[in-house]
Tab-separated table of C-alpha atoms and ligand atoms in Angstrom:
chain	number	residue	atom	x	y	z
S	188	MET	CA	-4.171	47.009	99.134
S	189	LYS	CA	-0.885	47.389	97.286
S	190	LYS	CA	1.069	44.167	96.916
S	191	TYR	CA	4.318	45.986	96.194
S	192	ARG	CA	6.350	48.909	97.426
S	193	LEU	CA	8.902	51.085	95.706
S	194	VAL	CA	12.486	50.184	96.574
S	195	CYS	CA	15.872	51.306	95.284
S	196	SER	CA	16.970	48.953	92.494
S	197	VAL	CA	20.592	49.333	93.590
S	198	CYS	CA	20.709	49.361	97.424
S	199	GLY	CA	17.255	47.964	98.206
S	200	LYS	CA	16.155	50.855	100.409
S	201	PRO	CA	12.321	51.087	100.612
S	202	PHE	CA	10.433	54.312	99.840
S	203	GLU	CA	6.988	55.454	100.868
S	204	ARG	CA	6.663	58.392	98.493
S	205	ASP	CA	5.235	58.000	95.022
S	206	THR	CA	6.525	61.152	93.296
S	207	GLU	CA	9.224	62.144	90.828
S	208	PRO	CA	12.088	61.884	90.563
S	209	TYR	CA	12.085	58.181	91.339
S	210	VAL	CA	15.669	58.226	92.554
S	211	CYS	CA	17.224	56.956	95.791
S	212	GLU	CA	18.730	59.795	97.855
S	213	SER	CA	21.304	57.451	99.357
S	214	CYS	CA	22.870	55.958	96.213
S	215	GLY	CA	21.228	57.472	93.138
S	216	GLY	CA	19.675	54.158	92.039
S	217	LEU	CA	16.294	54.190	90.313
S	218	LEU	CA	13.247	53.119	92.294
S	219	GLU	CA	11.191	50.153	91.173
S	220	PRO	CA	8.197	48.130	92.380
S	221	GLU	CA	9.146	45.213	94.608
S	222	PHE	CA	6.670	42.453	95.368
S	223	ASP	CA	7.008	40.464	98.563
S	224	LEU	CA	8.007	37.296	96.747
S	225	ALA	CA	8.954	35.361	99.868
S	226	ALA	CA	5.497	35.852	101.390
S	227	ASN	CA	3.819	34.011	98.526
S	228	ALA	CA	6.644	32.229	96.738
S	229	SER	CA	4.726	29.202	95.483
S	230	HIS	CA	2.036	31.396	93.928
S	231	TYR	CA	4.549	33.660	92.170
S	232	ARG	CA	6.489	30.624	90.936
S	233	GLU	CA	3.273	29.333	89.364
S	234	VAL	CA	2.604	32.716	87.763
S	235	ILE	CA	6.021	32.648	86.057
S	236	ARG	CA	5.859	28.938	85.176
S	237	GLY	CA	2.396	29.446	83.726
S	238	GLY	CA	3.465	32.320	81.443
S	239	CYS	CA	3.891	32.426	77.661
S	240	VAL	CA	0.211	31.863	76.960
S	241	SER	CA	-1.400	35.150	76.060
S	242	GLY	CA	1.452	37.570	76.797
S	243	VAL	CA	2.323	40.307	79.283
S	244	TRP	CA	-0.929	39.942	81.227
S	245	ASP	CA	-0.090	36.335	82.122
S	246	TYR	CA	2.102	38.031	84.764
S	247	ARG	CA	-0.588	40.355	86.029
S	248	ASP	CA	-0.008	39.339	89.671
S	249	LEU	CA	3.611	40.498	89.331
S	250	LEU	CA	2.747	43.843	87.723
S	251	PRO	CA	1.930	47.085	89.596
S	252	VAL	CA	-1.575	47.350	88.149
S	253	GLU	CA	-3.945	47.459	91.126
S	254	GLY	CA	-7.004	49.453	90.178
S	255	VAL	CA	-6.902	48.240	86.586
S	256	GLU	CA	-10.059	46.324	85.828
S	257	ALA	CA	-9.970	46.287	82.045
S	258	PRO	CA	-6.424	46.091	80.638
S	259	VAL	CA	-5.733	47.898	77.376
S	260	THR	CA	-4.089	45.063	75.496
S	261	LEU	CA	-3.214	44.027	71.943
S	262	SER	CA	-1.822	40.607	72.961
S	263	GLU	CA	1.704	41.980	73.328
S	264	GLY	CA	4.535	39.803	74.573
S	265	ASN	CA	4.872	36.024	74.387
S	266	THR	CA	7.326	36.594	71.553
S	267	PRO	CA	9.345	33.751	70.009
S	268	LEU	CA	12.716	32.700	71.361
S	269	LEU	CA	14.680	31.470	68.349
S	270	THR	CA	17.664	29.150	68.268
S	271	ALA	CA	19.951	30.895	65.794
S	272	SER	CA	21.817	27.891	64.447
S	273	ASN	CA	22.783	29.623	61.176
S	274	LEU	CA	23.921	32.875	62.745
S	275	GLY	CA	25.633	31.308	65.790
S	276	PRO	CA	28.761	30.152	63.908
S	277	ILE	CA	29.131	33.623	62.345
S	278	VAL	CA	28.893	35.317	65.737
S	279	GLY	CA	31.307	32.649	66.931
S	280	VAL	CA	29.361	30.777	69.591
S	281	GLU	CA	27.901	27.286	69.743
S	282	GLN	CA	24.610	28.501	71.157
S	283	LEU	CA	22.994	31.720	70.069
S	284	PHE	CA	19.415	32.617	70.921
S	285	LEU	CA	17.371	35.536	69.641
S	286	LYS	CA	14.441	36.946	71.592
S	287	ASN	CA	12.253	38.198	68.775
S	288	GLU	CA	10.600	41.323	70.170
S	289	THR	CA	10.014	42.580	66.619
S	290	LEU	CA	6.711	40.699	66.601
S	291	ASN	CA	5.016	42.932	69.166
S	292	PRO	CA	1.909	44.763	67.893
S	293	SER	CA	3.532	48.135	67.103
S	294	GLY	CA	6.877	46.546	66.233
S	295	THR	CA	8.912	46.841	69.437
S	296	TYR	CA	9.164	45.597	73.017
S	297	LYS	CA	7.959	49.080	74.087
S	298	ASP	CA	4.431	47.691	73.759
S	299	ARG	CA	5.092	45.924	77.079
S	300	PHE	CA	5.401	49.377	78.665
S	301	ALA	CA	2.476	50.840	76.713
S	302	THR	CA	-0.007	48.133	77.720
S	303	VAL	CA	0.706	48.785	81.415
S	304	ALA	CA	0.843	52.583	80.996
S	305	LEU	CA	-2.414	52.983	79.061
S	306	SER	CA	-4.205	50.502	81.321
S	307	ILE	CA	-3.230	52.591	84.359
S	308	GLU	CA	-4.054	55.956	82.718
S	309	LYS	CA	-7.379	54.690	81.409
S	310	ALA	CA	-8.342	53.508	84.897
S	311	ARG	CA	-7.361	56.951	86.246
S	312	ASN	CA	-9.485	58.733	83.612
S	313	THR	CA	-6.469	60.694	82.373
S	314	PRO	CA	-7.713	63.016	79.579
S	315	ALA	CA	-4.792	62.452	77.173
S	316	VAL	CA	-1.283	61.034	76.975
S	317	ALA	CA	1.835	62.499	75.349
S	318	LEU	CA	5.305	61.494	74.412
S	319	GLY	CA	8.587	62.889	73.173
S	320	SER	CA	10.480	60.071	71.488
S	321	ALA	CA	12.759	58.868	68.718
S	322	GLY	CA	9.721	57.111	67.264
S	323	ASN	CA	9.322	53.620	68.691
S	324	ALA	CA	7.948	54.590	72.108
S	325	ALA	CA	5.681	57.063	70.329
S	326	ASN	CA	4.274	54.272	68.189
S	327	ALA	CA	3.714	52.012	71.162
S	328	MET	CA	1.811	54.766	72.984
S	329	ALA	CA	-0.092	55.770	69.819
S	330	ALA	CA	-1.181	52.173	69.238
S	331	TYR	CA	-2.403	51.582	72.788
S	332	SER	CA	-4.131	54.946	73.069
S	333	ALA	CA	-5.945	54.125	69.806
S	334	LYS	CA	-7.179	50.916	71.433
S	335	ALA	CA	-8.006	52.759	74.668
S	336	GLY	CA	-9.864	55.483	72.794
S	337	MET	CA	-7.691	58.163	74.392
S	338	PRO	CA	-6.117	61.172	72.628
S	339	CYS	CA	-2.352	60.878	72.159
S	340	PHE	CA	0.119	63.679	71.370
S	341	VAL	CA	3.519	62.831	69.955
S	342	ILE	CA	6.501	65.190	69.656
S	343	LEU	CA	9.272	63.982	67.352
S	344	PRO	CA	12.596	65.651	66.537
S	345	PRO	CA	13.523	66.279	62.885
S	346	GLY	CA	15.975	63.368	63.082
S	347	ALA	CA	13.227	60.801	63.728
S	348	VAL	CA	12.762	58.787	60.530
S	349	ALA	CA	9.698	59.560	58.407
S	350	GLU	CA	8.314	56.006	58.648
S	351	ARG	CA	7.930	56.301	62.428
S	352	GLY	CA	5.927	59.510	62.008
S	353	TRP	CA	3.690	57.944	59.339
S	354	GLN	CA	2.981	54.998	61.605
S	355	VAL	CA	2.100	57.340	64.499
S	356	ARG	CA	-0.393	59.143	62.258
S	357	GLY	CA	-1.774	55.830	61.080
S	358	TYR	CA	-2.769	55.090	64.670
S	359	GLY	CA	-4.564	58.431	64.715
S	360	ALA	CA	-2.225	60.164	67.154
S	361	ASN	CA	-1.536	63.917	66.907
S	362	LEU	CA	1.987	64.462	65.644
S	363	ILE	CA	4.066	67.580	66.243
S	364	ARG	CA	7.612	67.966	64.938
S	365	MET	CA	9.886	70.053	67.166
S	366	GLU	CA	13.416	71.314	66.594
S	367	HIS	CA	16.522	69.859	68.221
S	368	THR	CA	16.955	66.544	69.981
S	369	ILE	CA	14.877	63.674	71.369
S	370	ASP	CA	15.642	64.933	74.854
S	371	ASP	CA	14.187	68.351	74.008
S	372	CYS	CA	10.997	66.656	72.766
S	373	ILE	CA	10.830	64.603	75.960
S	374	SER	CA	11.067	67.688	78.163
S	375	MET	CA	8.463	69.504	76.041
S	376	ALA	CA	6.011	66.621	76.560
S	377	LYS	CA	6.749	66.815	80.288
S	378	GLN	CA	6.183	70.577	80.363
S	379	GLY	CA	2.861	69.962	78.601
S	380	GLU	CA	1.555	68.106	81.674
S	381	ALA	CA	0.999	71.471	83.412
S	382	LEU	CA	-0.150	73.228	80.238
S	383	PHE	CA	-2.547	70.649	78.809
S	384	GLY	CA	-3.279	68.198	81.608
S	385	TRP	CA	-1.927	65.264	79.657
S	386	LYS	CA	0.298	62.548	81.097
S	387	SER	CA	3.803	62.281	79.665
S	388	LEU	CA	4.772	58.639	79.239
S	389	THR	CA	8.531	58.693	78.705
S	390	THR	CA	9.688	55.084	78.685
S	391	ASN	CA	12.141	55.200	81.564
S	392	MET	CA	12.243	54.226	85.221
S	393	LEU	CA	13.165	57.774	86.238
S	394	THR	CA	9.722	59.196	85.417
S	395	ASN	CA	7.519	56.110	84.918
S	396	PRO	CA	8.614	53.255	87.190
S	397	LEU	CA	5.285	51.409	87.106
S	398	PRO	CA	4.879	50.883	83.342
S	399	SER	CA	8.653	50.263	83.022
S	400	ASP	CA	8.014	47.190	85.154
S	401	GLY	CA	6.225	45.695	82.122
S	402	TYR	CA	9.652	45.021	80.604
S	403	LYS	CA	10.604	42.468	83.234
S	404	THR	CA	8.191	40.060	81.521
S	405	VAL	CA	10.866	39.696	78.793
S	406	GLY	CA	13.054	38.129	81.484
S	407	TYR	CA	10.287	35.833	82.739
S	408	GLU	CA	9.551	34.671	79.191
S	409	ILE	CA	13.223	33.924	78.484
S	410	GLY	CA	13.269	31.827	81.673
S	411	LYS	CA	10.203	29.823	80.769
S	412	GLN	CA	11.188	29.402	77.116
S	413	LEU	CA	14.610	28.006	78.070
S	414	ASN	CA	13.188	25.718	80.769
S	415	PHE	CA	14.856	27.999	83.305
S	416	GLN	CA	18.335	27.071	82.013
S	417	MET	CA	19.556	30.617	81.580
S	418	PRO	CA	22.138	31.550	78.931
S	419	ASP	CA	25.609	32.700	80.032
S	420	TRP	CA	25.107	36.135	78.456
S	421	ILE	CA	22.177	38.396	77.596
S	422	VAL	CA	22.995	41.213	75.170
S	423	VAL	CA	20.571	44.144	75.229
S	424	PRO	CA	20.582	47.360	73.187
S	425	VAL	CA	20.723	50.298	75.615
S	426	GLY	CA	19.326	53.795	75.179
S	427	GLY	CA	17.903	55.017	78.489
S	428	GLY	CA	18.667	51.647	80.082
S	429	ALA	CA	15.219	50.546	81.241
S	430	LEU	CA	14.951	47.464	79.028
S	431	MET	CA	18.234	45.980	80.222
S	432	ASN	CA	17.609	46.920	83.848
S	433	LYS	CA	14.190	45.289	83.803
S	434	ILE	CA	15.253	42.054	82.114
S	435	TYR	CA	17.840	41.844	84.877
S	436	LYS	CA	15.083	42.448	87.443
S	437	GLY	CA	13.049	39.597	85.908
S	438	CYS	CA	16.076	37.324	86.331
S	439	LYS	CA	16.599	38.520	89.905
S	440	ASP	CA	12.999	37.622	90.758
S	441	MET	CA	13.387	34.147	89.246
S	442	LEU	CA	16.598	33.610	91.210
S	443	GLU	CA	14.917	34.671	94.448
S	444	LEU	CA	12.038	32.288	93.731
S	445	GLY	CA	14.468	29.437	93.115
S	446	LEU	CA	13.369	29.001	89.490
S	447	ILE	CA	16.858	29.628	88.109
S	448	ASP	CA	20.269	29.076	89.644
S	449	LYS	CA	22.249	31.874	88.031
S	450	ILE	CA	21.768	35.333	86.586
S	451	PRO	CA	23.287	35.764	83.113
S	452	ARG	CA	26.014	38.323	82.527
S	453	PHE	CA	24.473	41.406	80.936
S	454	VAL	CA	25.975	43.309	78.035
S	455	GLY	CA	24.777	46.834	77.299
S	456	ALA	CA	25.047	47.282	73.521
S	457	GLN	CA	25.366	50.763	72.044
S	458	ALA	CA	26.263	52.449	68.763
S	459	SER	CA	29.709	54.075	68.534
S	460	GLY	CA	28.026	57.325	67.455
S	461	CYS	CA	26.325	57.641	70.863
S	462	ALA	CA	27.798	55.416	73.554
S	463	PRO	CA	27.604	57.064	76.997
S	464	LEU	CA	27.192	53.715	78.789
S	465	VAL	CA	30.275	52.268	77.101
S	466	ASP	CA	32.197	55.403	78.013
S	467	ALA	CA	31.147	55.061	81.671
S	468	TYR	CA	32.075	51.371	81.676
S	469	GLN	CA	35.528	52.074	80.273
S	470	LYS	CA	36.161	54.925	82.707
S	471	GLY	CA	34.726	53.022	85.657
S	472	LEU	CA	32.106	55.705	86.377
S	473	LYS	CA	29.143	54.998	88.628
S	474	ASN	CA	26.888	57.246	86.565
S	475	PRO	CA	27.205	57.718	82.784
S	476	GLU	CA	27.873	61.275	81.630
S	477	ILE	CA	25.775	63.092	79.050
S	478	TRP	CA	27.116	62.220	75.590
S	479	PRO	CA	28.844	65.318	74.231
S	480	GLY	CA	27.698	66.467	70.816
S	481	VAL	CA	25.061	65.258	68.387
S	482	PRO	CA	24.510	61.483	68.101
S	483	GLN	CA	25.605	60.104	64.734
S	484	THR	CA	24.235	56.631	64.083
S	485	VAL	CA	21.714	54.597	62.086
S	486	ALA	CA	20.652	53.075	65.410
S	487	PHE	CA	18.526	56.136	66.208
S	488	ALA	CA	16.302	54.192	68.640
S	489	ILE	CA	19.172	53.912	71.127
S	490	ALA	CA	20.814	57.279	70.445
S	491	ASP	CA	19.915	58.784	73.836
S	492	VAL	CA	22.572	61.258	74.945
S	493	CYS	CA	21.471	60.623	78.524
S	494	VAL	CA	21.276	57.104	79.979
S	495	TYR	CA	18.292	58.090	82.131
S	496	ASP	CA	18.400	54.954	84.238
S	497	GLY	CA	22.184	54.864	84.076
S	498	ILE	CA	23.130	54.353	87.734
S	499	THR	CA	21.016	51.217	87.790
S	500	SER	CA	22.418	50.135	84.400
S	501	MET	CA	26.001	50.433	85.651
S	502	ASP	CA	24.976	48.459	88.721
S	503	VAL	CA	23.451	45.717	86.544
S	504	LEU	CA	26.713	45.424	84.589
S	505	THR	CA	28.713	45.230	87.812
S	506	LYS	CA	26.455	42.843	89.734
S	507	SER	CA	25.999	40.479	86.793
S	508	GLY	CA	29.688	40.511	85.820
S	509	GLY	CA	28.830	41.929	82.415
S	510	CYS	CA	30.164	44.769	80.310
S	511	ALA	CA	29.255	47.425	77.757
S	512	GLU	CA	30.245	47.252	74.096
S	513	GLU	CA	29.787	49.438	71.052
S	514	ALA	CA	29.422	48.810	67.323
S	515	THR	CA	29.943	51.097	64.337
S	516	ASP	CA	27.179	51.768	61.823
S	517	GLU	CA	28.953	49.517	59.356
S	518	GLU	CA	29.005	46.652	61.851
S	519	ILE	CA	25.372	47.284	62.779
S	520	LEU	CA	24.192	47.252	59.150
S	521	GLU	CA	26.170	44.088	58.470
S	522	ALA	CA	24.516	42.453	61.483
S	523	MET	CA	21.107	43.651	60.267
S	524	HIS	CA	21.732	41.864	56.948
S	525	LEU	CA	23.009	38.733	58.627
S	526	ILE	CA	20.042	38.465	60.996
S	527	ALA	CA	17.697	38.683	58.004
S	528	SER	CA	19.651	36.437	55.637
S	529	LYS	CA	20.603	33.757	58.187
S	530	GLU	CA	17.658	33.727	60.593
S	531	ALA	CA	14.911	35.432	58.571
S	532	VAL	CA	14.203	38.136	61.145
S	533	VAL	CA	14.042	41.719	59.902
S	534	ALA	CA	15.358	43.668	62.874
S	535	GLU	CA	15.917	47.408	63.027
S	536	PRO	CA	19.456	48.789	63.428
S	537	ALA	CA	19.180	49.364	67.186
S	538	SER	CA	18.326	45.668	67.614
S	539	ALA	CA	21.014	44.479	65.246
S	540	CYS	CA	23.468	46.328	67.485
S	541	SER	CA	23.093	43.517	70.046
S	542	VAL	CA	24.295	40.904	67.548
S	543	ALA	CA	27.084	43.172	66.282
S	544	CYS	CA	28.329	43.659	69.856
S	545	ALA	CA	28.107	39.961	70.722
S	546	ARG	CA	30.242	39.217	67.673
S	547	LYS	CA	32.858	41.747	68.740
S	548	LEU	CA	33.007	40.391	72.272
S	549	VAL	CA	33.623	36.880	70.928
S	550	ALA	CA	36.378	38.233	68.679
S	551	LYS	CA	37.939	39.989	71.689
S	552	GLY	CA	37.813	36.789	73.752
S	553	VAL	CA	35.447	38.240	76.359
S	554	ILE	CA	32.661	35.851	75.337
S	555	GLN	CA	33.945	32.286	74.922
S	556	PRO	CA	32.894	30.142	71.923
S	557	THR	CA	31.428	27.614	74.365
S	558	ASP	CA	29.277	30.259	76.098
S	559	SER	CA	25.579	30.505	75.333
S	560	VAL	CA	24.407	33.955	74.288
S	561	LEU	CA	20.982	35.518	73.946
S	562	CYS	CA	20.559	38.713	71.936
S	563	VAL	CA	17.420	40.794	72.300
S	564	LEU	CA	16.015	41.898	68.933
S	565	SER	CA	14.107	44.822	70.335
S	566	GLY	CA	12.464	46.342	67.245
S	567	ASN	CA	11.140	45.592	63.773
S	568	GLY	CA	13.127	46.613	60.693
S	569	MET	CA	10.223	46.411	58.239
S	570	ARG	CA	10.098	50.193	58.636
S	571	ASP	CA	13.804	50.566	57.845
S	572	LEU	CA	14.022	48.512	54.681
S	573	LYS	CA	15.905	51.150	52.748
S	574	LEU	CA	18.866	50.452	55.020
S	575	MET	CA	18.868	46.869	53.752
S	576	GLU	CA	19.984	48.209	50.377
S	577	GLN	CA	23.177	49.718	51.797
S	578	GLY	CA	26.268	47.857	50.681
S	579	GLN	CA	24.228	45.590	48.382
S	580	LYS	CA	25.179	45.356	44.751
S	581	GLU	CA	22.881	46.907	42.207
S	582	VAL	CA	19.863	44.875	41.085
S	583	PRO	CA	20.410	43.698	37.495
S	584	PHE	CA	17.928	45.162	35.039
S	585	VAL	CA	17.385	43.269	31.808
S	586	LYS	CA	15.469	43.891	28.617
S	587	TYR	CA	12.150	42.083	28.048
S	588	ARG	CA	12.748	38.339	27.387
S	589	ASP	CA	16.471	38.905	27.034
S	590	VAL	CA	17.373	35.330	27.987
S	591	GLU	CA	21.091	35.908	27.594
S	592	ALA	CA	21.002	38.857	29.985
S	593	VAL	CA	18.965	36.831	32.522
S	594	LYS	CA	21.512	34.009	32.218
S	595	ALA	CA	24.320	36.452	32.891
S	596	ALA	CA	22.487	37.838	35.928
S	597	VAL	CA	21.772	34.358	37.327
S	598	ASN	CA	25.394	33.292	36.814
S	599	ASP	CA	26.560	36.427	38.471
S	600	TYR	CA	24.471	35.610	41.559
S	601	LEU	CA	25.634	31.995	41.524
S	602	ASN	CA	29.263	33.118	41.401
S	603	ASP	CA	28.669	35.521	44.279
S	604	SER	CA	27.227	32.762	46.448
S	605	LYS	CA	30.372	30.678	45.863
S	606	ASP	CA	32.691	33.145	47.576
V	760	PLP	C1	13.883	52.147	73.013
V	760	PLP	C2	14.632	51.102	72.288
V	760	PLP	C3	15.780	50.485	72.849
V	760	PLP	C4	16.442	50.938	74.139
V	760	PLP	O1	15.630	50.933	75.231
V	760	PLP	P1	15.976	51.644	76.634
V	760	PLP	O2	15.027	50.990	77.536
V	760	PLP	O3	15.714	53.105	76.463
V	760	PLP	O4	17.396	51.363	76.950
V	760	PLP	C5	16.347	49.426	72.162
V	760	PLP	N1	15.876	49.011	70.962
V	760	PLP	C6	14.795	49.596	70.384
V	760	PLP	C7	14.334	49.101	69.065
V	760	PLP	C8	14.144	50.653	71.036
V	760	PLP	O5	13.088	51.214	70.453
V	761	ZN	ZN1	19.764	53.272	96.843
């Protein structure tokens, strides 16, 4: 028997159907699994209190995974929550936390989706899975299908960075490059369901509400790791919106269970070169519009022209009293450097966008210096190291055993560190 039903994430209306699109006819909100928390509150409280042991599957009883007997897992989740005491003063707040999702098996929080998705598809004997993506979701699905022993087909646009494609092939997935945008690759993978019998695993609530639910474990972990004293703000990079929406859902569950006494204010962080959520926030729209033109940003992982789960994202901003903010590539790259040089986390540009936006909101006086802020570092920058070189001065090159030249280089560095 199912322990959950699908309800509208915005108005709460229950749904019996389990077919696409997973959208509420009344208000346009995205549908999501809802467990009857009140019916078994003490058990669910124990599940959340007992988390942060082996990872996402600690929360199995709160995940829509009936029928799964053998999870496909790589010990994803249970990622560190860091107190960023060096970076905090630069951002401008007394308390800055970083949720380090870069340490997931394939390098991003999308593994929390992939573990649920591949576990469900494996149990259903699905012949193959497929994905159109900017690269990170593709790697999550490629990694978990490798573990599951299932064929995986990945369609990447030309703009997806080479390193993401190499990683996909490392996991043994079948890579196809297709012209145009991420969204075109996503719809091709969807069209392939009828042609090839594979399952398209786009990482949004709109098409895959069950695996998207895996993301709410980020919220549960933050709760447990902070002894259920939630920060004032949670800043999340937003592409399609699922990550932010689901961390909010995790908080909502904890509030309903009486584990926490407030829901943080959520900030949707985007890059200026593709910021449909920010645009909707500024114009007061209920549903973000498609971003006109071609996205221009180093934060390719969040450069979705369509905020797929956008009605729910706007609702999360409204209900939590949050906002949306954008950062330029320059600000994002500076944040990427700062996160590495002050807190020793190598985060990819999309993740660094959260810190860049938090910093701007402090400067604007929206976030107060006395507020506590948590930024989600969603993905690993070890695959984007060439970006670390941008804006850096040239590495000194000296002749063999040229002590004078080495002295000059050392002094040069010492002088730099003085300013
Ligand atoms: C996919 C992705 C995001 C955005 O996630 P959505 O759920 O689509 O909003 C943020 N950061 C990284 C590194 C990602 O790969
Ligand atoms: Zn609704």
